[in-house]
mmCIF file of C-alpha atoms and ligand atoms in Angstrom:
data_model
loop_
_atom_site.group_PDB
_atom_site.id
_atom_site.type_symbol
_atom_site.label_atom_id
_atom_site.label_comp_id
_atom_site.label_asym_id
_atom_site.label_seq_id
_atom_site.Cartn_x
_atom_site.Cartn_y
_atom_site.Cartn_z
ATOM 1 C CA UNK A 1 66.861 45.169 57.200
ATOM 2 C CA UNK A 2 65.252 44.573 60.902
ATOM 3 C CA UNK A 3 66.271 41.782 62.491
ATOM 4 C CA UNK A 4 63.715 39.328 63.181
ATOM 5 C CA UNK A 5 62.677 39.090 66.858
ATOM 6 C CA UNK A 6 64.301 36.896 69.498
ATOM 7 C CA UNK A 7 62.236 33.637 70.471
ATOM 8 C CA UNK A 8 60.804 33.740 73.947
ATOM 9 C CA UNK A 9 63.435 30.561 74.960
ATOM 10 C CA UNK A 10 65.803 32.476 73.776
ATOM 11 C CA UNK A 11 64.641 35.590 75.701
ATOM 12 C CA UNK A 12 63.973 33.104 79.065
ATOM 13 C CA UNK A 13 67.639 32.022 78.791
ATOM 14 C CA UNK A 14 68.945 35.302 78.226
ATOM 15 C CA UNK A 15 67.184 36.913 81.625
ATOM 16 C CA UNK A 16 69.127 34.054 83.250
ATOM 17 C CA UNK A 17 72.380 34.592 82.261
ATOM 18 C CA UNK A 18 71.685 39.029 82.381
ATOM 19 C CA UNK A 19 70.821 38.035 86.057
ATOM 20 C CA UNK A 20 74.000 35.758 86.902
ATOM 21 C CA UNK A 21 76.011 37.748 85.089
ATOM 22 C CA UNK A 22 74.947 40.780 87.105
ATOM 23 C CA UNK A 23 75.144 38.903 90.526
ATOM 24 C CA UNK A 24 78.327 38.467 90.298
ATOM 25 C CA UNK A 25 79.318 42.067 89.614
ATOM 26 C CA UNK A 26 76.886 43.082 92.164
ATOM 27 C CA UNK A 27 78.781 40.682 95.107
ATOM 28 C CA UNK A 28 81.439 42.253 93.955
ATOM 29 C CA UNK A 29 80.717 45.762 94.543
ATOM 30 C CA UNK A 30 79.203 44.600 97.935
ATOM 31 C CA UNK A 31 82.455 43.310 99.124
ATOM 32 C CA UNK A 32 84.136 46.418 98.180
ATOM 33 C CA UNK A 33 81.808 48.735 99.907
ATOM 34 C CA UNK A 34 81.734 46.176 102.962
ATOM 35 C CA UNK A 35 85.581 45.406 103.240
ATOM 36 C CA UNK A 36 86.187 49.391 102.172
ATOM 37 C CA UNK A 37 88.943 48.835 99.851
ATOM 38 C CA UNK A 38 91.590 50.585 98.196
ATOM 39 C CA UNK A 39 90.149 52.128 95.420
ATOM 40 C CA UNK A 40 92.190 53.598 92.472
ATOM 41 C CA UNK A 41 90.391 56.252 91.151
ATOM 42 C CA UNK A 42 90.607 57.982 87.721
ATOM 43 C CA UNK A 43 89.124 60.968 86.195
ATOM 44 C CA UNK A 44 86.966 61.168 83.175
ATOM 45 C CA UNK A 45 84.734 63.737 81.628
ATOM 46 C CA UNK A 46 85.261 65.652 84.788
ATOM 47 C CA UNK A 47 86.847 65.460 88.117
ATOM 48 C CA UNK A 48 83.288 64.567 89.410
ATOM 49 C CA UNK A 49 83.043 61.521 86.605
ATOM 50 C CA UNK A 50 84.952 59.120 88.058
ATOM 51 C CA UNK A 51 86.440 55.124 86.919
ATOM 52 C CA UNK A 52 87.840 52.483 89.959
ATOM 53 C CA UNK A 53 89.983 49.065 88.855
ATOM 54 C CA UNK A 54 86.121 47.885 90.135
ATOM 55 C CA UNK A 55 84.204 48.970 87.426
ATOM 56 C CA UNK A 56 86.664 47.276 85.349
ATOM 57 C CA UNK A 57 86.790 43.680 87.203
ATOM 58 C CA UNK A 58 82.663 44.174 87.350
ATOM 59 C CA UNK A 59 82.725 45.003 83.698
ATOM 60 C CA UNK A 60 85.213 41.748 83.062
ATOM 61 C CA UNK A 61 82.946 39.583 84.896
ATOM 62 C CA UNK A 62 79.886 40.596 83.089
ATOM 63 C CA UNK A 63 81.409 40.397 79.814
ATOM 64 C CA UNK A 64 83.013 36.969 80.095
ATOM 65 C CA UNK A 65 80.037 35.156 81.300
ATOM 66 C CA UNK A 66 77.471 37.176 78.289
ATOM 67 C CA UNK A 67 79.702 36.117 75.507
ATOM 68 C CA UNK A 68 80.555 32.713 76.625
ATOM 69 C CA UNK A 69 76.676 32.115 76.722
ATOM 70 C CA UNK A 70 75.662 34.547 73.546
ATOM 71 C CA UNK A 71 78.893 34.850 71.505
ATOM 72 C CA UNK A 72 76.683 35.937 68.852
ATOM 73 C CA UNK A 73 75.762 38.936 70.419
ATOM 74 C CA UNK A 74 76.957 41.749 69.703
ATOM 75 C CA UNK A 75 78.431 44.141 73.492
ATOM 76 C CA UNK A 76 78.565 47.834 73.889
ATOM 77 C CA UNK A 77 79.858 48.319 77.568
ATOM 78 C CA UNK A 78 80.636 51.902 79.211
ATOM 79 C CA UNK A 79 84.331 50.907 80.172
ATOM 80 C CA UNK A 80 86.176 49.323 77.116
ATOM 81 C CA UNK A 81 83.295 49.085 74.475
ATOM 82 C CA UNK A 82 81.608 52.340 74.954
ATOM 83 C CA UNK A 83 82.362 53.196 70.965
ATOM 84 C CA UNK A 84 80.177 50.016 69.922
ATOM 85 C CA UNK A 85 77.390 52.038 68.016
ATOM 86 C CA UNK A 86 73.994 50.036 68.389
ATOM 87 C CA UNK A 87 73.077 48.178 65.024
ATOM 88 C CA UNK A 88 69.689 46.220 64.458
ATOM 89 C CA UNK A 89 71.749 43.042 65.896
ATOM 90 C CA UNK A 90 70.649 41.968 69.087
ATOM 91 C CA UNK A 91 73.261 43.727 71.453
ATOM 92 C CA UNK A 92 74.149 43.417 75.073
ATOM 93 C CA UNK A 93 74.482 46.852 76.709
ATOM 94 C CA UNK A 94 75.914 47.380 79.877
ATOM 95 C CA UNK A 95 77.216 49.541 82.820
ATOM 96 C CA UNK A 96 79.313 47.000 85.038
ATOM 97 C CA UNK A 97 78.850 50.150 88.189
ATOM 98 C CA UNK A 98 75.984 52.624 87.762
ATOM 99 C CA UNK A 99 76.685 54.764 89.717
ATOM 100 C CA UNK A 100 80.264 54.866 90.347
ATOM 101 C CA UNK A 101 80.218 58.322 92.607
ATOM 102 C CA UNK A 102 77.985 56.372 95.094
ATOM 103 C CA UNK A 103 80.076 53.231 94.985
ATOM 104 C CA UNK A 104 83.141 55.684 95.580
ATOM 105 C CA UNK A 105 81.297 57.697 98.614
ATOM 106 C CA UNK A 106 80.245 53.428 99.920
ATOM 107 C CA UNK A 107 76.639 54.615 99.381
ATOM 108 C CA UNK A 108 73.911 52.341 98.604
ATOM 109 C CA UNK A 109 72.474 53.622 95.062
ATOM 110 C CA UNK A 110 74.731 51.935 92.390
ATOM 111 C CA UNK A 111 74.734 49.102 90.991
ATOM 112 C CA UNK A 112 74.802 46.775 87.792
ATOM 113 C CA UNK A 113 72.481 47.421 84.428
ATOM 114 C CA UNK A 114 72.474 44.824 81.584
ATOM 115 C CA UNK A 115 70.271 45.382 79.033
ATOM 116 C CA UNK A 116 69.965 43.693 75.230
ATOM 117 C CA UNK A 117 68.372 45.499 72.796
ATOM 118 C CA UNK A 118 67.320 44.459 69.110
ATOM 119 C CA UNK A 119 66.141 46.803 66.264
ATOM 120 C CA UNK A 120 67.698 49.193 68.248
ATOM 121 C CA UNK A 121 64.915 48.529 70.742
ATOM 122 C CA UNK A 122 65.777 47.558 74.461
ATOM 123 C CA UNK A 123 63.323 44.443 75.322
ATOM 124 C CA UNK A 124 65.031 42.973 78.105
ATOM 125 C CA UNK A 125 66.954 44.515 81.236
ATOM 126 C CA UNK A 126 68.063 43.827 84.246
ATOM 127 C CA UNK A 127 69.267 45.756 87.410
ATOM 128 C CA UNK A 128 70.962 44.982 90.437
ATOM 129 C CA UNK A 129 71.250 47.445 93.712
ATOM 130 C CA UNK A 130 73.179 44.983 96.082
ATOM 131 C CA UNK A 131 73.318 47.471 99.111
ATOM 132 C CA UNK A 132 69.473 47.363 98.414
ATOM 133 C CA UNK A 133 69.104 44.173 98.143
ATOM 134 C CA UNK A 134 67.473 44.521 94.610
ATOM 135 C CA UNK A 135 66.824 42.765 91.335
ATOM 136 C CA UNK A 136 64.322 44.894 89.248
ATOM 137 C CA UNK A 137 63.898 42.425 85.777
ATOM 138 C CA UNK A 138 61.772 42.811 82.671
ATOM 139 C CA UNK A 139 61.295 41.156 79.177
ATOM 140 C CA UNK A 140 58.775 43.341 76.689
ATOM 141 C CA UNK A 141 55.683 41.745 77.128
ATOM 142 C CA UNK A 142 56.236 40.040 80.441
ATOM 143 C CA UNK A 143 55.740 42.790 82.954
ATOM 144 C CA UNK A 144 58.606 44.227 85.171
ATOM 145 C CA UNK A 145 59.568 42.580 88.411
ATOM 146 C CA UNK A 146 61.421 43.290 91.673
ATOM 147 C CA UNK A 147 63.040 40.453 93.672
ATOM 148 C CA UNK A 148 60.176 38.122 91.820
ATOM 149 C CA UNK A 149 57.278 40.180 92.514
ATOM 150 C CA UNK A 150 55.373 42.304 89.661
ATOM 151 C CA UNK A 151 55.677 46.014 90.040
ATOM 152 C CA UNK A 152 53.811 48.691 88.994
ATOM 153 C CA UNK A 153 54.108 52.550 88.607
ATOM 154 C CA UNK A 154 52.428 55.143 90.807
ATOM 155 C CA UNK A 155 49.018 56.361 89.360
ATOM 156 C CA UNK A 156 50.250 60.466 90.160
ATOM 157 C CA UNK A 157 49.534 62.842 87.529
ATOM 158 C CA UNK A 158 49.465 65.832 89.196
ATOM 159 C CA UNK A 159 52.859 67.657 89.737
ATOM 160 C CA UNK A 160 52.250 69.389 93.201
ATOM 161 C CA UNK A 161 51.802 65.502 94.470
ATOM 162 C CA UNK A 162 54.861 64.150 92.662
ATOM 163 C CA UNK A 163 58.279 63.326 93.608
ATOM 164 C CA UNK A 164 60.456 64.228 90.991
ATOM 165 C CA UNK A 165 64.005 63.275 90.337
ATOM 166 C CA UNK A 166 66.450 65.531 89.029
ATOM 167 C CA UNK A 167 70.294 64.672 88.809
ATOM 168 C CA UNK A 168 73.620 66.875 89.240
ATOM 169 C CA UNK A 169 75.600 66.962 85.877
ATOM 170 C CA UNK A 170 79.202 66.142 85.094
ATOM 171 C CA UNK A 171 79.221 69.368 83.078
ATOM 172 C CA UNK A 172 79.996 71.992 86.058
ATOM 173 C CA UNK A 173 79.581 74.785 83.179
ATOM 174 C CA UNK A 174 77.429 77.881 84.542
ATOM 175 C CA UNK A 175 74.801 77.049 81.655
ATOM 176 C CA UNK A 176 74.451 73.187 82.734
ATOM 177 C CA UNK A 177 74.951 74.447 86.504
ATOM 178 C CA UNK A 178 72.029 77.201 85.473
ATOM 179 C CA UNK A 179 69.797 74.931 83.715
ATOM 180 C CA UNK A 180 69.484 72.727 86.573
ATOM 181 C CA UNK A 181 69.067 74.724 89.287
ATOM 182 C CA UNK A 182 66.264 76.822 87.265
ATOM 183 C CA UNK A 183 64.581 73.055 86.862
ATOM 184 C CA UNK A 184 65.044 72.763 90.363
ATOM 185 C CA UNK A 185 63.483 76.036 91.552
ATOM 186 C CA UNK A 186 60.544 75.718 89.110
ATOM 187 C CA UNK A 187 59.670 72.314 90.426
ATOM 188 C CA UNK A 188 60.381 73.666 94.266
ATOM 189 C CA UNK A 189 58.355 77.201 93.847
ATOM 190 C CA UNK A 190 56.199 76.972 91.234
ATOM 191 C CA UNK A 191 54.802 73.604 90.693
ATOM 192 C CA UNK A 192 55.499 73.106 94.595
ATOM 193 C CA UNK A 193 56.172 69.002 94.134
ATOM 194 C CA UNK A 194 56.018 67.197 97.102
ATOM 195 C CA UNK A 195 59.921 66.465 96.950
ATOM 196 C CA UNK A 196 62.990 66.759 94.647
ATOM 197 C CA UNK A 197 65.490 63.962 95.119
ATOM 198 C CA UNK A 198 68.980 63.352 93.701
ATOM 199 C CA UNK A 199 70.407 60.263 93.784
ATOM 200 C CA UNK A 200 73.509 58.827 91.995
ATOM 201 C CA UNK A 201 72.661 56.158 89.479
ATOM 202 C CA UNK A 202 70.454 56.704 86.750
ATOM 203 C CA UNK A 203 69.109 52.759 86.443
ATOM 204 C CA UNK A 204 68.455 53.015 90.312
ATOM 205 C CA UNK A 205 66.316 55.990 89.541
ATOM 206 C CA UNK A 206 64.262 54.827 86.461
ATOM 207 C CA UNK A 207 63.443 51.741 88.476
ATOM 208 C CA UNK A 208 62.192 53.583 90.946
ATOM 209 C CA UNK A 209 59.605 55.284 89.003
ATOM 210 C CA UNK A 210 58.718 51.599 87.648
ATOM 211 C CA UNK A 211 58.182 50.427 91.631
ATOM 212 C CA UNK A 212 56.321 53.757 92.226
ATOM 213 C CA UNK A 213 58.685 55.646 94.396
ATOM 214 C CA UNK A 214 59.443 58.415 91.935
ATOM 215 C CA UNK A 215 56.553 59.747 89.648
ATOM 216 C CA UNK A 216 59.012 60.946 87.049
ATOM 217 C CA UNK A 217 63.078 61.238 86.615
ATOM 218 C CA UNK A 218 64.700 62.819 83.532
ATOM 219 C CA UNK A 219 68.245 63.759 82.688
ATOM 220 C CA UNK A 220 70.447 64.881 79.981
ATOM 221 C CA UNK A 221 74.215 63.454 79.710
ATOM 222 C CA UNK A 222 73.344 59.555 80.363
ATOM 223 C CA UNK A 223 74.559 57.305 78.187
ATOM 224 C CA UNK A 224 72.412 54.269 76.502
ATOM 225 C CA UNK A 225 74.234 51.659 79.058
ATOM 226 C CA UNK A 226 72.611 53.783 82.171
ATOM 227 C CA UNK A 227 69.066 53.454 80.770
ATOM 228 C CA UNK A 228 68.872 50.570 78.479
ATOM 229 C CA UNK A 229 67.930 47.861 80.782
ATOM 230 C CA UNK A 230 65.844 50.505 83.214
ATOM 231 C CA UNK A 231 63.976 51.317 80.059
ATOM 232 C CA UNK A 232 62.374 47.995 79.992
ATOM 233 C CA UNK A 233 61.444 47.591 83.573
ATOM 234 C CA UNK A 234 59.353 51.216 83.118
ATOM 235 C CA UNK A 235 57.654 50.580 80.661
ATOM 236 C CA UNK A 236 56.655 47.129 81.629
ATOM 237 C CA UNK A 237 55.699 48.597 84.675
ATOM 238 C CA UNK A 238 53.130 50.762 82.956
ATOM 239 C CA UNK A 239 54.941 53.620 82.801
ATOM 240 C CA UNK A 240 56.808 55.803 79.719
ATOM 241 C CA UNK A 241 59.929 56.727 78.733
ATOM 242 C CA UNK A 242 60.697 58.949 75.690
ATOM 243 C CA UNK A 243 63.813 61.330 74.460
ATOM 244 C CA UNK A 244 64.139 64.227 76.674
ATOM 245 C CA UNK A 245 63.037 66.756 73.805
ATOM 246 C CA UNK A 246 60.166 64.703 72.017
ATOM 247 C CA UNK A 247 56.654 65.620 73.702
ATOM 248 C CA UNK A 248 54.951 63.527 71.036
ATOM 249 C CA UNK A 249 53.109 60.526 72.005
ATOM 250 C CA UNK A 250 55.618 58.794 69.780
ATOM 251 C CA UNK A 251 57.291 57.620 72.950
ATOM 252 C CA UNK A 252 60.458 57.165 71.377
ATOM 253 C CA UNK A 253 63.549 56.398 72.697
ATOM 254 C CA UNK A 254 66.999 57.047 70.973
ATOM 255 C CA UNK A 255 69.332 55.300 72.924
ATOM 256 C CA UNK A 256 71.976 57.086 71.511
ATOM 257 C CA UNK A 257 70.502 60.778 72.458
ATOM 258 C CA UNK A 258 71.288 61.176 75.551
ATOM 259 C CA UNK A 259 68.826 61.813 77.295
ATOM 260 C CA UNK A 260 65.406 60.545 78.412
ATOM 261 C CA UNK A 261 62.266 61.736 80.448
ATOM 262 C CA UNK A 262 60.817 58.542 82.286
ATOM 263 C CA UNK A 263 58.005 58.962 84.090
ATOM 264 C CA UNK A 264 54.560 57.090 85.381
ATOM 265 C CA UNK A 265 52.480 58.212 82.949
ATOM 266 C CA UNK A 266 52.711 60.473 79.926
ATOM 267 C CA UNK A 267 51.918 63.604 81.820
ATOM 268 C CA UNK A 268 54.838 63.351 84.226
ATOM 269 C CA UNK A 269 57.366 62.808 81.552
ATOM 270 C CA UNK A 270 55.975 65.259 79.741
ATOM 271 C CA UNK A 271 56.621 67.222 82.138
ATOM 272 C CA UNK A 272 59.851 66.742 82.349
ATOM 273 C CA UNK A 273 60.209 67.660 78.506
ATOM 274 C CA UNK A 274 58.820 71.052 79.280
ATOM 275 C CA UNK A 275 61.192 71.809 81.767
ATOM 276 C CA UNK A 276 64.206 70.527 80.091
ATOM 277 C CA UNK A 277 62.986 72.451 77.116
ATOM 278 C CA UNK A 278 62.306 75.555 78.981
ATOM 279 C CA UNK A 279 65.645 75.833 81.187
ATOM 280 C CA UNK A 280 68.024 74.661 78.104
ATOM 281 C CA UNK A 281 68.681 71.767 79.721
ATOM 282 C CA UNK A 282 69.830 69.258 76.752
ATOM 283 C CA UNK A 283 72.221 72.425 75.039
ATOM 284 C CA UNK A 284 73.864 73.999 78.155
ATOM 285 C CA UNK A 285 74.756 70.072 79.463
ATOM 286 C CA UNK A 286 76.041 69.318 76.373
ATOM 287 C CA UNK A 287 77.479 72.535 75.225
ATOM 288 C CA UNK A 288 75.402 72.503 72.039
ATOM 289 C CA UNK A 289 74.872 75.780 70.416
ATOM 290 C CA UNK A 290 71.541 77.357 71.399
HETATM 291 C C1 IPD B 1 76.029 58.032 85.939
HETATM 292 C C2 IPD B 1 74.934 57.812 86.931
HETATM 293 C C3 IPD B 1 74.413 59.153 87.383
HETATM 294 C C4 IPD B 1 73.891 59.965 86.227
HETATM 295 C C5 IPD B 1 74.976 60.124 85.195
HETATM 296 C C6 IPD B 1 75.499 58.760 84.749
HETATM 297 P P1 IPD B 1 78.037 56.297 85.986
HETATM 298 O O1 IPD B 1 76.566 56.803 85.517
HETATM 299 O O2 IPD B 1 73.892 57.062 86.376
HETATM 300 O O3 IPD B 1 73.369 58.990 88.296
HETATM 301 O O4 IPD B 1 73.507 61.241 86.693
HETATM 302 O O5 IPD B 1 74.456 60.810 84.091
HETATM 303 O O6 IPD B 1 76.524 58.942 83.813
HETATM 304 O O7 IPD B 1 79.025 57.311 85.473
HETATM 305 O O8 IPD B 1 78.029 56.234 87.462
HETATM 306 O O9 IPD B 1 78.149 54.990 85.326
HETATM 307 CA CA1 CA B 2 79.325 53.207 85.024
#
């Protein structure tokens, strides 16, 4: 059974606490980056997927002040509750550092990414980018905001004027190195886009095609915590976001699939579905079976 929806007070008072709780994680990344400290590292999927004692703290931070506020609800979080498997409950999903290769490197694109989803369904997110001085928000129905102000996506449909957004995987494998660099080259050569950029956090990234400075971003390998809250802000930006391999105009999107194609409008993320189709991207990434 669904569960019914959330009230908009209790919506209201949930942005507030996303946004505190996220503020504080965010200073706290901003002090590390500023004071360059020690950082432990360790290893995860890969030696390119990386974990600091920060991402912990952040993650500690966020967690404490969401469930002294919503005990009710229920918390999947990338570092110690990334097995929490999204029900109908209303559910707080976040990644304390999106981004962590940046915040390792002391560059500016990572930051936090709370999002609460019910029915499966994100409807609120927030994002903080504290070396860019950033708060992208959103409730469904509301509109998407940055710093306050309403946002809106670009109005590019054409891929020779895009800028396109393609990210490098964890999985070094030749077919998820291949599968990229084909996507890559296509957009480059053939469908000569304005620019291809790579950047390091996926939130960051969807947010920007929400404030119109991307016209469509899609990746296989994220996790729902690096596009739950995003997903929000894009779409009540105007723009779409849908599973990687669905073209329909369903516009569905299975946090649990991952992958996504975000985009301004339905032809860019389409787009971005016919290229991750064509080049193998979702199989060679995650070393499905073709
Ligand atoms: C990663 C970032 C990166 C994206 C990866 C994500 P993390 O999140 O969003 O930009 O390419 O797929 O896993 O590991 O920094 O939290
Ligand atoms: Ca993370």
């Amino acid at each position: 059974m669904s569960h019914p929806a959330l009230s908009p007070t209790v919506l209201a008072r949930a942005l507030d606490i996303a946004k505190a709780a996220a503020a504080m994680a965010a200073n706290l990344i901003d002090e590390c980056i500023d004071r360059r400290v020690a950082l432990e590292i360790e290893q995860k999927s890969s030696s390119a997927d990386m974990v600091t004692q920060y991402d912990k703290q952040c993650e500690e931070l966020v967690l404490k002040h969401l469930s002294t506020e919503f005990p009710d609800f229920a918390v999947l979080s990338e570092e110690t509750k990334s097995d929490v498997v999204i029900t109908d409950a209303p559910t707080w999903i976040v990644d304390p550092i999106d981004g962590t290769t940046s915040f390792v490197h002391n560059s500016f694109d990572c930051g936090v990414s709370i999002g609460l989803a019910v029915n499966k369904r994100p409807v609120l997110g927030v994002v903080h980018l504290p070396r860019m001085k950033e708060v992208f928000t959103a409730i469904e129905g509301q509109g998407a905001f940055l710093n306050g102000r309403k946002i809106s996506v670009s109005s590019i449909t054409d891929p020779a004027k895009a800028i396109v957004c393609t990210h490098v995987p964890y999985n070094r494998s030749s077919a998820s190195v291949a599968a990229l660099l084909g996507i890559n080259r296509e957009l480059m050569q053939d469908l000569k886009v304005h620019a291809v950029r790579t950047y390091g956090s996926a939130a960051m990234d969807m947010c920007s095609v929400a404030c119109g400075r991307l016209d469509l971003y899609f990746e296989v390998g994220i996790h729902a915590w690096d596009m739950a809250a995003a997903a929000v802000i894009v779409r009540e930006a105007g723009g779409v976001v849908h599973n990687v391999d669905d073209p329909s105009d369903k516009m569905n999107l299975d946090l649990s699939s991952r992958g996504m194609s975000c985009g301004s409008n339905h032809e860019m993320s389409k787009l971005g579905t016919m290229l991750a189709t064509k080049h193998n991207y979702r199989a060679a990434v995650l070393d499905l079976p073709v």
